[in-house]
Structures are given as structure tokens and as C-alpha cells.
Coordinates of C-alpha atoms in Angstrom, one line a residue:
Chain G
X1 CA 80.8 -20.7 22.0
X2 CA 80.5 -24.4 21.7
X3 CA 83.4 -25.9 23.6
X4 CA 84.0 -28.6 21.0
X5 CA 84.3 -26.0 18.3
X6 CA 86.7 -24.0 20.5
X7 CA 88.8 -27.1 21.2
X8 CA 89.1 -28.0 17.5
X9 CA 89.9 -24.3 16.6
X10 CA 92.6 -24.2 19.3
X11 CA 94.1 -27.5 18.1
X12 CA 94.1 -26.3 14.5
X13 CA 95.9 -23.1 15.7
X14 CA 98.4 -25.2 17.7
X15 CA 99.0 -27.5 14.8
X16 CA 99.7 -24.6 12.4
X17 CA 102.2 -23.2 14.9
X18 CA 103.8 -26.6 15.2
X19 CA 104.0 -26.7 11.4
X20 CA 106.3 -23.6 11.8
X21 CA 103.8 -21.4 10.0
X22 CA 104.9 -18.4 12.0
X23 CA 108.4 -18.8 10.6
X24 CA 107.2 -16.6 7.7
X25 CA 107.5 -13.7 10.2
X26 CA 111.2 -13.9 9.9
X27 CA 111.1 -13.6 6.1
X28 CA 108.6 -10.8 6.5
X29 CA 110.8 -8.9 9.0
X30 CA 113.9 -9.3 6.8
X31 CA 111.9 -8.1 3.7
X32 CA 110.6 -5.1 5.5
X33 CA 113.7 -4.0 7.3
X34 CA 115.7 -4.5 4.1
X35 CA 113.2 -2.4 2.1
X36 CA 113.2 0.3 4.7
X37 CA 116.9 0.7 4.6
X38 CA 117.5 0.1 0.9
X39 CA 114.7 2.0 -0.7
X40 CA 116.0 5.4 0.6
X41 CA 119.2 4.8 -1.3
X42 CA 117.9 3.6 -4.6
X43 CA 114.7 5.6 -5.0
X44 CA 113.5 9.2 -4.3
X45 CA 110.9 10.4 -1.8
X46 CA 108.9 7.2 -1.5
X47 CA 110.3 5.6 1.7
X48 CA 107.1 5.9 3.6
X49 CA 105.0 4.8 0.7
X50 CA 107.2 1.7 0.1
X51 CA 107.0 0.7 3.7
X52 CA 103.2 0.9 3.8
X53 CA 102.7 -0.6 0.4
X54 CA 105.3 -3.4 0.7
X55 CA 104.3 -4.1 4.3
X56 CA 100.6 -4.4 3.7
X57 CA 101.1 -6.3 0.4
X58 CA 103.4 -8.8 2.1
X59 CA 100.9 -9.2 5.0
X60 CA 98.2 -9.9 2.4
X61 CA 100.2 -12.3 0.2
X62 CA 101.9 -14.2 3.0
X63 CA 98.5 -14.6 4.6
X64 CA 96.8 -15.7 1.4
X65 CA 99.5 -18.3 0.8
X66 CA 99.3 -19.6 4.4
X67 CA 95.5 -19.7 4.2
X68 CA 95.6 -21.7 1.0
X69 CA 98.3 -24.1 1.9
X70 CA 97.1 -24.8 5.3
X71 CA 93.4 -24.7 4.4
X72 CA 93.7 -27.3 1.7
X73 CA 95.0 -29.9 4.1
X74 CA 92.6 -29.2 7.0
X75 CA 90.2 -32.0 6.0
X76 CA 92.3 -34.2 3.8
X77 CA 95.2 -34.5 6.2
X78 CA 92.8 -35.6 9.0
X79 CA 91.5 -38.3 6.7
X80 CA 94.9 -39.4 5.5
X81 CA 96.2 -39.6 9.1
X82 CA 92.9 -41.2 10.2
X83 CA 92.7 -38.7 13.1
X84 CA 89.3 -37.6 11.7
X85 CA 87.8 -40.9 12.7
X86 CA 89.0 -40.5 16.3
X87 CA 87.6 -37.0 16.4
X88 CA 84.2 -38.0 14.9
X89 CA 83.9 -41.1 17.1
X90 CA 83.6 -38.7 20.0
X91 CA 80.5 -36.6 20.5
X92 CA 81.6 -34.2 17.8
X93 CA 79.3 -33.2 15.0
X94 CA 80.7 -32.9 11.5
X95 CA 79.7 -29.2 11.3
X96 CA 81.5 -28.5 14.5
X97 CA 84.6 -30.0 13.0
X98 CA 84.4 -27.8 9.9
X99 CA 83.5 -24.6 11.9
X100 CA 86.3 -25.3 14.4
X101 CA 88.8 -25.8 11.6
X102 CA 87.7 -22.6 10.0
X103 CA 88.0 -20.6 13.2
X104 CA 91.4 -22.2 14.0
X105 CA 92.8 -21.2 10.6
X106 CA 91.4 -17.7 10.8
X107 CA 92.8 -17.3 14.3
X108 CA 96.2 -18.4 13.1
X109 CA 96.1 -15.7 10.4
X110 CA 94.9 -13.1 12.8
X111 CA 97.9 -13.8 15.1
X112 CA 100.2 -13.8 12.1
X113 CA 98.8 -10.5 11.0
X114 CA 99.1 -9.0 14.5
X115 CA 102.9 -9.7 14.5
X116 CA 103.3 -8.5 11.0
X117 CA 101.4 -5.3 11.9
X118 CA 103.9 -4.6 14.6
X119 CA 106.7 -5.0 12.0
X120 CA 104.9 -2.6 9.6
X121 CA 104.5 0.1 12.3
X122 CA 108.1 -0.4 13.4
X123 CA 109.4 0.1 9.9
X124 CA 107.1 3.1 9.4
X125 CA 108.5 4.7 12.6
X126 CA 112.0 3.9 11.4
X127 CA 111.6 5.8 8.1
X128 CA 109.2 8.6 9.2
X129 CA 110.6 9.0 12.8
X130 CA 107.0 9.7 14.0
X131 CA 103.4 8.6 13.6
X132 CA 100.8 10.9 12.2
X133 CA 97.0 10.7 12.7
X134 CA 96.3 9.4 9.2
X135 CA 98.6 6.4 10.0
X136 CA 95.6 5.1 12.0
X137 CA 94.0 4.1 8.7
X138 CA 96.6 1.4 8.3
X139 CA 94.7 -0.4 11.0
X140 CA 91.6 -0.3 8.7
X141 CA 93.7 -1.7 5.8
X142 CA 95.0 -4.5 8.1
X143 CA 91.4 -5.2 9.2
X144 CA 90.3 -5.5 5.6
X145 CA 93.2 -7.9 4.9
X146 CA 92.0 -10.0 7.8
X147 CA 88.5 -10.0 6.2
X148 CA 90.2 -11.2 3.0
X149 CA 91.8 -14.0 4.9
X150 CA 88.5 -15.0 6.4
X151 CA 87.0 -15.3 3.0
X152 CA 89.9 -17.3 1.6
X153 CA 90.0 -19.6 4.6
X154 CA 86.3 -20.4 4.1
X155 CA 86.9 -21.0 0.4
X156 CA 89.8 -23.3 0.9
X157 CA 87.8 -25.2 3.5
X158 CA 84.9 -25.5 1.1
X159 CA 87.2 -26.9 -1.6
X160 CA 89.1 -29.2 0.7
X161 CA 85.8 -30.7 1.9
X162 CA 85.3 -32.4 -1.4
X163 CA 88.5 -32.2 -3.4
X164 CA 92.1 -33.2 -3.3
X165 CA 94.6 -30.8 -1.8
X166 CA 96.2 -30.0 -5.2
X167 CA 92.9 -29.2 -6.8
X168 CA 91.8 -27.3 -3.7
X169 CA 94.9 -25.1 -4.0
X170 CA 94.3 -24.5 -7.7
X171 CA 90.7 -23.6 -7.2
X172 CA 91.4 -21.3 -4.2
X173 CA 94.3 -19.5 -6.0
X174 CA 92.2 -19.1 -9.1
X175 CA 89.4 -17.6 -7.1
X176 CA 91.9 -15.2 -5.4
X177 CA 93.1 -14.0 -8.8
X178 CA 89.6 -13.7 -10.3
X179 CA 88.4 -12.0 -7.1
X180 CA 91.1 -9.4 -7.5
X181 CA 89.6 -8.7 -10.9
X182 CA 86.1 -8.6 -9.6
X183 CA 85.5 -4.9 -10.6
X184 CA 86.7 -5.7 -14.2
X185 CA 84.4 -8.6 -14.3
X186 CA 81.5 -6.4 -13.3
X187 CA 82.4 -3.8 -15.9
X188 CA 82.6 -6.6 -18.5
X189 CA 79.2 -7.7 -17.5
X190 CA 77.9 -4.2 -18.0
X191 CA 79.2 -4.1 -21.5
X192 CA 77.5 -7.4 -22.7
X193 CA 74.0 -8.3 -23.7
X194 CA 71.5 -11.2 -23.4
X195 CA 72.6 -14.5 -21.9
X196 CA 76.3 -13.4 -21.7
X197 CA 75.2 -10.5 -19.5
X198 CA 73.3 -12.8 -17.2
X199 CA 76.1 -15.3 -16.9
X200 CA 78.8 -12.7 -16.5
X201 CA 76.8 -10.8 -13.9
X202 CA 76.1 -13.9 -12.0
X203 CA 79.8 -14.8 -12.1
X204 CA 80.7 -11.3 -11.0
X205 CA 78.5 -11.6 -7.9
X206 CA 79.5 -15.2 -7.2
X207 CA 83.3 -14.7 -7.0
X208 CA 84.6 -12.9 -3.9
X209 CA 85.2 -9.2 -4.4
X210 CA 88.8 -8.8 -3.1
X211 CA 89.3 -5.5 -4.9
X212 CA 86.7 -3.9 -2.5
X213 CA 88.9 -5.1 0.4
X214 CA 92.1 -3.7 -1.0
X215 CA 92.6 -0.2 0.3
X216 CA 96.4 -0.5 0.6
X217 CA 97.2 2.4 -1.8
X218 CA 94.5 4.6 -0.3
X219 CA 96.0 4.4 3.2
X220 CA 99.5 4.6 1.9
X221 CA 98.5 8.1 0.6
X222 CA 97.0 8.8 4.1
X223 CA 93.5 9.2 2.7
X224 CA 90.5 8.5 5.0
X225 CA 88.1 5.6 4.6
X226 CA 84.4 6.0 5.4
X227 CA 82.8 4.2 8.3
X228 CA 80.2 3.0 5.8
X229 CA 82.8 1.2 3.8
X230 CA 84.2 -0.5 6.9
X231 CA 80.8 -1.7 8.0
X232 CA 79.7 -2.9 4.6
X233 CA 82.9 -4.7 3.9
X234 CA 82.7 -6.4 7.3
X235 CA 79.2 -7.6 6.6
X236 CA 80.1 -8.7 3.1
X237 CA 83.1 -10.7 4.3
X238 CA 81.0 -12.2 7.1
X239 CA 78.1 -13.2 4.8
X240 CA 80.4 -14.5 2.0
X241 CA 82.5 -16.6 4.5
X242 CA 79.3 -17.9 6.1
X243 CA 78.1 -19.0 2.7
X244 CA 81.3 -20.9 1.9
X245 CA 81.5 -22.5 5.4
X246 CA 77.8 -23.5 5.2
X247 CA 78.6 -25.0 1.7
X248 CA 81.6 -26.9 3.3
X249 CA 79.4 -28.2 6.1
X250 CA 76.7 -29.4 3.7
X251 CA 79.2 -31.2 1.6
X252 CA 81.1 -32.7 4.5
X253 CA 77.9 -33.8 6.2
X254 CA 77.1 -35.9 3.2
X255 CA 80.6 -37.1 2.4
X256 CA 81.2 -40.8 2.7
X257 CA 84.2 -41.2 4.9
X258 CA 84.5 -44.9 4.7
Chain V
X1 CA 134.2 -37.5 20.2
X2 CA 131.0 -39.1 19.1
X3 CA 130.2 -40.0 15.5
X4 CA 127.6 -37.3 15.4
X5 CA 130.0 -34.6 16.5
X6 CA 132.5 -35.7 13.9
X7 CA 129.8 -35.5 11.2
X8 CA 128.8 -32.1 12.3
X9 CA 132.4 -30.8 12.2
X10 CA 133.1 -32.3 8.8
X11 CA 129.8 -31.1 7.3
X12 CA 130.2 -27.6 8.7
X13 CA 133.8 -27.4 7.4
X14 CA 132.7 -28.6 4.0
X15 CA 129.8 -26.1 3.9
X16 CA 132.1 -23.2 4.7
X17 CA 134.8 -24.3 2.2
X18 CA 132.3 -25.0 -0.6
X19 CA 130.5 -21.8 -0.1
X20 CA 133.8 -19.8 -0.1
X21 CA 135.1 -21.6 -3.1
X22 CA 131.9 -21.0 -5.1
X23 CA 132.0 -17.3 -4.3
X24 CA 135.6 -17.0 -5.3
X25 CA 135.0 -18.9 -8.5
X26 CA 132.1 -16.7 -9.3
X27 CA 134.2 -13.6 -8.9
X28 CA 136.8 -15.1 -11.2
X29 CA 134.1 -16.0 -13.8
X30 CA 132.8 -12.4 -13.6
X31 CA 136.2 -11.2 -14.5
X32 CA 136.7 -13.4 -17.6
X33 CA 133.2 -13.0 -18.9
X34 CA 132.2 -9.9 -20.9
X35 CA 130.2 -7.5 -18.7
X36 CA 126.5 -8.0 -18.9
X37 CA 124.7 -5.5 -20.9
X38 CA 122.0 -3.7 -18.9
X39 CA 118.8 -4.5 -20.5
X40 CA 116.6 -1.5 -20.8
X41 CA 113.8 -3.3 -22.5
X42 CA 110.3 -2.8 -21.1
X43 CA 108.7 -6.3 -21.4
X44 CA 105.3 -4.9 -20.6
X45 CA 105.0 -1.5 -22.1
X46 CA 101.3 -1.0 -21.8
X47 CA 100.4 0.8 -18.5
X48 CA 97.0 -0.8 -18.5
X49 CA 98.4 -4.3 -18.8
X50 CA 100.9 -3.7 -16.0
X51 CA 98.0 -2.4 -13.8
X52 CA 96.0 -5.6 -14.6
X53 CA 98.9 -7.9 -13.7
X54 CA 99.4 -6.1 -10.4
X55 CA 96.4 -8.0 -9.0
X56 CA 95.3 -4.9 -7.0
X57 CA 98.7 -4.2 -5.5
X58 CA 99.1 -1.2 -7.7
X59 CA 100.8 0.9 -5.0
X60 CA 103.7 -1.4 -4.5
X61 CA 104.1 -1.9 -8.3
X62 CA 104.1 1.9 -8.8
X63 CA 106.9 2.2 -6.2
X64 CA 108.8 -0.5 -8.0
X65 CA 108.4 1.2 -11.4
X66 CA 109.2 4.6 -9.9
X67 CA 112.4 3.1 -8.5
X68 CA 113.2 1.6 -11.9
X69 CA 112.6 5.0 -13.6
X70 CA 115.0 6.6 -11.1
X71 CA 117.6 3.9 -11.6
X72 CA 117.2 4.1 -15.4
X73 CA 117.6 7.9 -15.5
X74 CA 120.4 7.9 -12.9
X75 CA 122.5 5.3 -14.8
X76 CA 122.1 7.0 -18.2
X77 CA 122.7 10.5 -16.7
X78 CA 125.8 9.3 -14.9
X79 CA 127.2 7.8 -18.1
X80 CA 126.4 11.0 -20.0
X81 CA 124.1 9.3 -22.4
X82 CA 122.0 11.4 -24.7
X83 CA 118.9 9.1 -25.2
X84 CA 116.4 8.2 -22.6
X85 CA 113.9 6.2 -24.7
X86 CA 112.3 4.2 -21.9
X87 CA 112.0 7.0 -19.4
X88 CA 108.6 8.4 -20.5
X89 CA 107.0 4.9 -20.7
X90 CA 108.4 4.0 -17.3
X91 CA 106.9 7.2 -15.8
X92 CA 103.6 6.7 -17.6
X93 CA 103.3 3.1 -16.2
X94 CA 104.2 4.5 -12.7
X95 CA 101.6 7.1 -12.7
X96 CA 98.9 4.9 -14.3
X97 CA 99.5 2.4 -11.4
X98 CA 99.4 5.2 -8.8
X99 CA 98.1 8.5 -10.2
X100 CA 98.7 10.1 -6.8
X101 CA 102.4 9.3 -6.6
X102 CA 103.5 13.0 -6.5
X103 CA 107.3 12.4 -6.6
X104 CA 106.9 10.6 -10.0
X105 CA 105.4 13.9 -11.4
X106 CA 107.7 16.3 -9.7
X107 CA 111.0 14.5 -10.4
X108 CA 109.7 12.8 -13.6
X109 CA 109.2 16.2 -15.2
X110 CA 112.6 17.4 -14.1
X111 CA 114.1 14.2 -15.7
X112 CA 112.1 14.4 -18.9
X113 CA 112.2 18.1 -19.7
X114 CA 115.8 19.4 -19.7
X115 CA 117.9 18.9 -22.8
X116 CA 120.5 16.1 -22.7
X117 CA 122.8 15.3 -20.9
X118 CA 120.9 17.0 -18.0
X119 CA 117.6 15.3 -19.0
X120 CA 115.7 13.4 -21.7
X121 CA 115.0 16.5 -23.8
X122 CA 111.3 15.7 -23.9
X123 CA 109.5 18.7 -22.5
X124 CA 106.3 17.7 -24.4
X125 CA 106.2 14.3 -22.6
X126 CA 106.9 16.2 -19.3
X127 CA 103.9 18.4 -20.0
X128 CA 101.8 15.4 -20.8
X129 CA 102.8 13.7 -17.6
X130 CA 102.1 16.8 -15.5
X131 CA 98.7 17.4 -17.2
X132 CA 97.8 13.7 -16.4
X133 CA 98.9 14.4 -12.8
X134 CA 96.7 17.6 -12.6
X135 CA 93.7 15.7 -14.1
X136 CA 94.0 13.1 -11.3
X137 CA 95.0 15.4 -8.5
X138 CA 93.3 18.8 -9.3
X139 CA 93.7 19.9 -5.7
X140 CA 97.5 19.7 -5.6
X141 CA 98.8 23.1 -6.4
X142 CA 102.4 21.8 -6.5
X143 CA 101.7 20.1 -9.8
X144 CA 100.7 23.4 -11.4
X145 CA 103.9 25.0 -10.0
X146 CA 106.0 22.1 -11.5
X147 CA 104.2 22.4 -14.8
X148 CA 104.7 26.2 -15.0
X149 CA 108.3 25.6 -14.2
X150 CA 108.7 23.3 -17.3
X151 CA 107.1 26.0 -19.5
X152 CA 109.3 28.6 -18.0
X153 CA 112.7 26.9 -17.8
X154 CA 112.6 24.5 -20.8
X155 CA 110.2 26.0 -23.3
X156 CA 110.6 29.7 -22.3
X157 CA 106.9 29.9 -23.0
X158 CA 106.2 32.6 -20.4
X159 CA 102.5 33.0 -21.4
X160 CA 101.8 29.4 -20.8
X161 CA 103.8 29.5 -17.6
X162 CA 101.9 32.5 -16.4
X163 CA 98.6 30.8 -17.2
X164 CA 99.6 27.6 -15.4
X165 CA 100.7 29.5 -12.3
X166 CA 97.4 31.4 -12.5
X167 CA 95.4 28.1 -12.7
X168 CA 97.4 26.8 -9.7
X169 CA 96.7 29.9 -7.7
X170 CA 93.0 29.2 -7.9
X171 CA 93.4 25.8 -6.2
X172 CA 92.2 25.9 -2.5
X173 CA 95.2 26.2 -0.1
X174 CA 97.6 27.1 -2.9
X175 CA 100.7 29.0 -1.8
X176 CA 100.1 32.8 -2.2
X177 CA 103.4 32.8 -4.1
X178 CA 101.6 31.3 -7.1
X179 CA 99.6 34.5 -7.7
X180 CA 102.8 36.6 -7.6
X181 CA 104.6 34.2 -9.9
X182 CA 101.7 34.4 -12.4
X183 CA 101.9 38.2 -12.5
X184 CA 105.7 38.3 -12.5
X185 CA 105.8 35.8 -15.4
X186 CA 103.4 37.9 -17.4
X187 CA 105.5 41.0 -17.1
X188 CA 109.1 40.2 -16.3
X189 CA 109.5 36.6 -17.4
X190 CA 113.0 36.8 -18.7
X191 CA 114.9 38.6 -15.9
X192 CA 117.1 37.2 -13.2
X193 CA 114.9 38.3 -10.4
X194 CA 112.0 36.2 -11.7
X195 CA 114.3 33.2 -12.1
X196 CA 115.7 33.7 -8.6
X197 CA 112.1 33.9 -7.2
X198 CA 111.2 30.6 -8.8
X199 CA 114.3 28.8 -7.6
X200 CA 114.0 30.3 -4.1
X201 CA 110.4 29.1 -4.0
X202 CA 111.5 25.6 -5.0
X203 CA 114.2 25.6 -2.4
X204 CA 111.9 26.7 0.4
X205 CA 108.9 24.7 -0.8
X206 CA 110.6 21.3 -0.7
X207 CA 111.9 19.1 2.1
X208 CA 113.6 16.7 -0.3
X209 CA 117.4 17.2 0.0
X210 CA 118.1 16.5 -3.7
X211 CA 115.6 19.2 -4.8
X212 CA 116.9 21.7 -2.3
X213 CA 120.5 21.0 -3.4
X214 CA 119.5 21.4 -7.1
X215 CA 117.6 24.7 -6.4
X216 CA 120.7 26.0 -4.5
X217 CA 123.0 25.1 -7.4
X218 CA 120.6 27.0 -9.8
X219 CA 120.5 30.0 -7.4
X220 CA 124.4 30.0 -7.4
X221 CA 124.4 29.7 -11.2
X222 CA 122.0 32.6 -11.5
X223 CA 124.3 34.8 -9.4
X224 CA 127.2 33.8 -11.5
X225 CA 125.2 34.5 -14.7
X226 CA 124.1 37.9 -13.5
X227 CA 127.7 38.8 -12.3
X228 CA 129.2 37.7 -15.6
X229 CA 126.6 39.7 -17.6
X230 CA 127.2 42.8 -15.4
X231 CA 131.0 42.4 -15.7
X232 CA 130.8 41.8 -19.4
X233 CA 128.8 45.0 -19.8
X234 CA 131.5 46.8 -17.8
X235 CA 134.2 45.5 -20.2
X236 CA 132.1 46.8 -23.1
X237 CA 131.8 50.2 -21.3
X238 CA 135.5 50.2 -20.7
X239 CA 136.2 49.5 -24.4
X240 CA 133.9 52.3 -25.5
X241 CA 135.5 54.7 -23.1
X242 CA 139.2 53.9 -23.7
X243 CA 139.2 52.3 -27.1
X244 CA 140.9 49.2 -25.7
X245 CA 140.2 46.2 -23.5
X246 CA 141.1 46.2 -19.8
X247 CA 144.4 44.3 -19.2
X248 CA 143.3 42.9 -15.8
X249 CA 140.4 42.5 -13.4
X250 CA 142.1 45.0 -11.2
X251 CA 142.0 47.6 -13.9
X252 CA 138.4 46.9 -14.6
X253 CA 137.4 47.0 -10.9
X254 CA 139.2 50.4 -10.5
X255 CA 137.5 51.8 -13.6
X256 CA 134.0 50.7 -12.3
X257 CA 134.8 51.9 -8.8
X258 CA 134.3 48.5 -7.3
X259 CA 135.5 47.8 -3.8
X260 CA 137.7 44.9 -4.9
X261 CA 138.0 42.2 -7.5
X262 CA 134.6 40.6 -7.9
X263 CA 134.3 37.0 -6.7
X264 CA 132.0 34.2 -7.5
X265 CA 129.7 32.6 -4.8
X266 CA 132.6 30.4 -3.7
X267 CA 134.9 33.4 -3.2
X268 CA 137.1 32.8 -6.2
X269 CA 137.9 35.9 -8.2
X270 CA 136.4 36.2 -11.7
X271 CA 139.0 36.0 -14.5
X272 CA 139.5 38.3 -17.5
X273 CA 140.7 36.6 -20.7
X274 CA 142.9 38.4 -23.2
X275 CA 139.9 38.6 -25.5
X276 CA 138.0 40.5 -22.9
X277 CA 135.8 37.7 -21.7
X278 CA 134.8 37.2 -18.1
X279 CA 135.5 33.7 -17.0
X280 CA 135.0 31.6 -13.9
X281 CA 138.1 30.3 -12.2
X282 CA 136.5 26.9 -11.4
X283 CA 133.6 26.4 -13.9
X284 CA 133.3 22.7 -12.9
X285 CA 131.9 23.9 -9.5
X286 CA 128.9 25.6 -11.3
X287 CA 127.0 22.9 -13.3
X288 CA 124.1 25.2 -14.4
X289 CA 125.9 28.4 -15.4
X290 CA 125.5 29.7 -19.0
X291 CA 128.1 32.5 -18.8
X292 CA 131.7 32.6 -17.7
X293 CA 132.7 29.4 -19.4
X294 CA 135.9 29.1 -21.5
X295 CA 135.4 28.4 -25.2
X296 CA 134.8 24.7 -25.9
X297 CA 134.2 24.0 -22.3
X298 CA 132.9 20.5 -21.7
X299 CA 131.1 19.9 -18.3
X300 CA 132.4 16.9 -16.2
X301 CA 130.1 14.0 -15.6
X302 CA 127.6 14.7 -12.9
X303 CA 128.4 13.9 -9.3
X304 CA 126.0 11.8 -7.3
X305 CA 125.6 12.7 -3.6
X306 CA 124.4 10.7 -0.7
X307 CA 121.1 11.7 0.7
X308 CA 122.8 12.7 3.9

């Protein structure tokens, strides 16, 4: 890979770590260990389900919040601190800056997810006292969550390339919510006619489909996931993120930084 | 001592003192204020709306609603309340969020079906819940077993119970016991042996401690009911033979050629009242018995055990 992109990505990761992003792991560990101990006493027969559901939901939500709140500042902070001019005065292309930032943020979230995954499996072992073969599907759910992060990182970067941090956060969060309802949007499109149908179908395909990437409940019930779904979701996330990053590059290339 | 160290010590002391004072004050405030009324209101009563607001994290929301249902039932059951108005909606929301959450059907039906104070007294809602579960999990034979159980124990609809066990027995990998239960239900639904078979199957088929304990209590109660019925029949026979009631259990045992005075599952001898009724020595130890209870007996509030 381009060494300049790698350097920017690595510095973005280092900056996130310096911003104490990984401190969320403490909250995560407390949440999960608390739930694992408490739920057996206040509920019936769902200890394992809670650990998997709560663990994966927390991984997803913590990651989405980190992706949005770091992603929105990736470009604007560099402009405010005027460090962007130092970077771009070197032989670094604008697209390399954007791609590097994207990879750095995605890398931060992968590392974060890795540590959280250890926590999820630790809590699972604590309540179940053993691992079973279907528990391996939790890895697939974690992988899909990472794909979700990749899409959100690309979207926040896209918004931060032309908007203020506040609006970028609002846009990204709104898209996350709408993307969670993507299947409903598609069903709604199917029920309408004429122009409304065209518009709603276009909107349904334009927003990211996060519901397809959410298999938390399926793996919590130890149900298998098809290889086809894994491949197609991977390709979908890759293409969608590439689209958003390309959009960010195009906007940033034309942005007047004076 | 540097200025910085002094500040640290003073600030730390203030922090500890303030925190302790606020906690003590709060305890005092709690004592003088009227106790908060537990709000049973369901702010979102539509299962579909709750599902939408879950943003795809349906599984976690189902676990939360299931825990809420358990807490709601547990609180009311413990307080001996007779109405469980929010229980069925809570269970419906839970199962809409996660139609595969088996404990919500299994325990939910046992919360809903029995008459108060043991349950909500809503066997129709329990049946609806179980049918919803079967529709979404047609390969789970346990659901048919639990539904048949509701028909058998609460509605005494042996025909429906038999049909349900029969339906369940057709599910791939169903326990062979389902076929036996279906046949038994059709022929000998009301006898003790059938009831014992059902509760034994429940005891052996579950790994959940509370279910096993409940099944064990029912099995103990069945033995008591059967003993009391047999002894009561012996008292009647004695009366027919001698024209009077036996004066003691010793006399009854001798007349029936029993090896000794009959005892309940805990080893306590059965008592004979002056009116010729067979009574338990410690009825509080058998929460599910229907016979052997003194006239006007009121069961104590249920005990809650730890999982261990």
C-alpha cells in the first residue's frame, strides 16, 4: 500500500488512542461483567442470550458512536488546527489524506472490536462454562459489525469533507437510524405507486442497509449463517464504503481550503 | 508539604465527606418520603412499535422485556396479588421482539395459565402465546408439550391436550414420550399416574433448576393427594364396617392392615381429625396439594429460592 496513506492511517489510529478512545473498553467490560453476574439473579434462563445480545449490541453501538464522533472531526479538526496545510504542503495528495484517514479510523474500530470480542467470549465462558461449535458464528456477527463500522466511517468522512462537525454527526446518526429501517423502507416502496414508488425505491437503495448486517439475534440463538450471506455482505459493505470514500475524495479535491 | 499536596488532601477529604453526607442524607430522605409506587404502566404497549424502536437490536430488547415480565410476575406473586394485567402484553412484546425466545413461552405460559395467586388466571392468553410460539418455531416439540400441559392442568381439556401431544409427537426429533402422553391423555387423563408421568417428564426434560423444583413439588403434592384419597376411602370403609369413625390413625392403620402409621413424603404422619378427615401435619410444606388441608386453610406467601 501507498506509504503515505499508511502513515496517515497510522497517525489517525495513534491520535484516536491518544484521545483515550479505548477507554470505552472499561465501560464495556463493566457493563458485560455486571450483566453476566446480575442477569442470572433477576431473570430466568437467558444468561447466555443476554451475554451474546448485550455484548454484540454494545460492540455495535460503542463502535458506531466512536465512528461518528471521531469521523466528524477527521477533516475539520485538521483544518482548525491548521495541521492539514502542513500535511498537504508535503508530497501528499488530497485523496491519500482522505483514504488514510478512513483506514486509520476503521483500524481503530477493528482494534476496539478485537478487545471487546475477547470480553464477549470471556463473559460467555463465565456463564456457559464451555464453548460450543455454534458459538463460532459470533465471529461472523462481529465481522458484520466491523463491516457496519466501515460503512459508517466512510459516511462520516464523506459528511465531514464538506460539512461542520455538528451537521456531520446529525447526518451520520440519521443515516444510521434510517439504515436500520432499510428493510421497512423497501417494503414501503413496494406498497406505493408512481413517482412515490420511484423515489422511495431510490431512497431504499441509497441508504446503507444495516439491517442486513445485523445478525446478532441469529447467532445468539446459535443458528448458522450461510457463506453466501457472508460473501455478499462483505462485497456490499466494500462497494458502499468505496462509494462514500470516493464521494469524500471528489468533494475534498475540489474544496477551497484557503 | 507543597501547595499541590495540600490541595490534593483537602479536595480528597472534601470529596469523601461530601459523598458520605449525600448518601446518608438520601437514606434519611427515603425514610421520611412515602414509598414510591411501582409503576406498572406499559408506555409502549404495541409490540410492533417496540420492535421498530429497537433499531434492529431486537434480541437485547426481548431479553430486557422478558426480565421485566419475570420481575413483574415475581413482585405480584410475592405480594399475593390477584391481578396481572400487564403480564400478557409484556410477554407478547417479548415474543414479538424475539419469536425464538423459548423461556418466554415455557415460563410465560406457567405464569399466565394458573389461577391466582399462583398465576394470572389467563389460560386463554397462555394458549395464544404458545400457539404463536408454535407458529414461529414449528420444529420445537417442547412448545407442544407445554401447550398440552396448559390444556391438561388448567383447562382439564383432555381431548385438546391429547391432540396437542399428538401434534408434537409428529415433530422430527420429538421425545418418544409425546406419543405415550397423547395416548394416555386420550384414555386415562384424570388419574394420578398420568399426572405423575407428566410431572416426571417435566422434571427429567428440563435443566432449569426452578422448573425441576416446581415439578418435584408437584410430584410430592400428587403423592400426598393420592395418599389422602386412599386414606379417606379407608375411613369411609371403616365407617361402613363399624358404623363409627376411627378414633385414631393407629386404629385406622390396624383395620387396614398397614405396616405402620402412613407418613407424607417428608416423613410426618398423616393426622385424623375428629370429623374423620385425613389431614397433613405441615400443610405449608406442600404448596400444590388439594387434599389433606384443614378447613379454611390459607396458604402462606410463596417462598423465593436462590438459583443455587
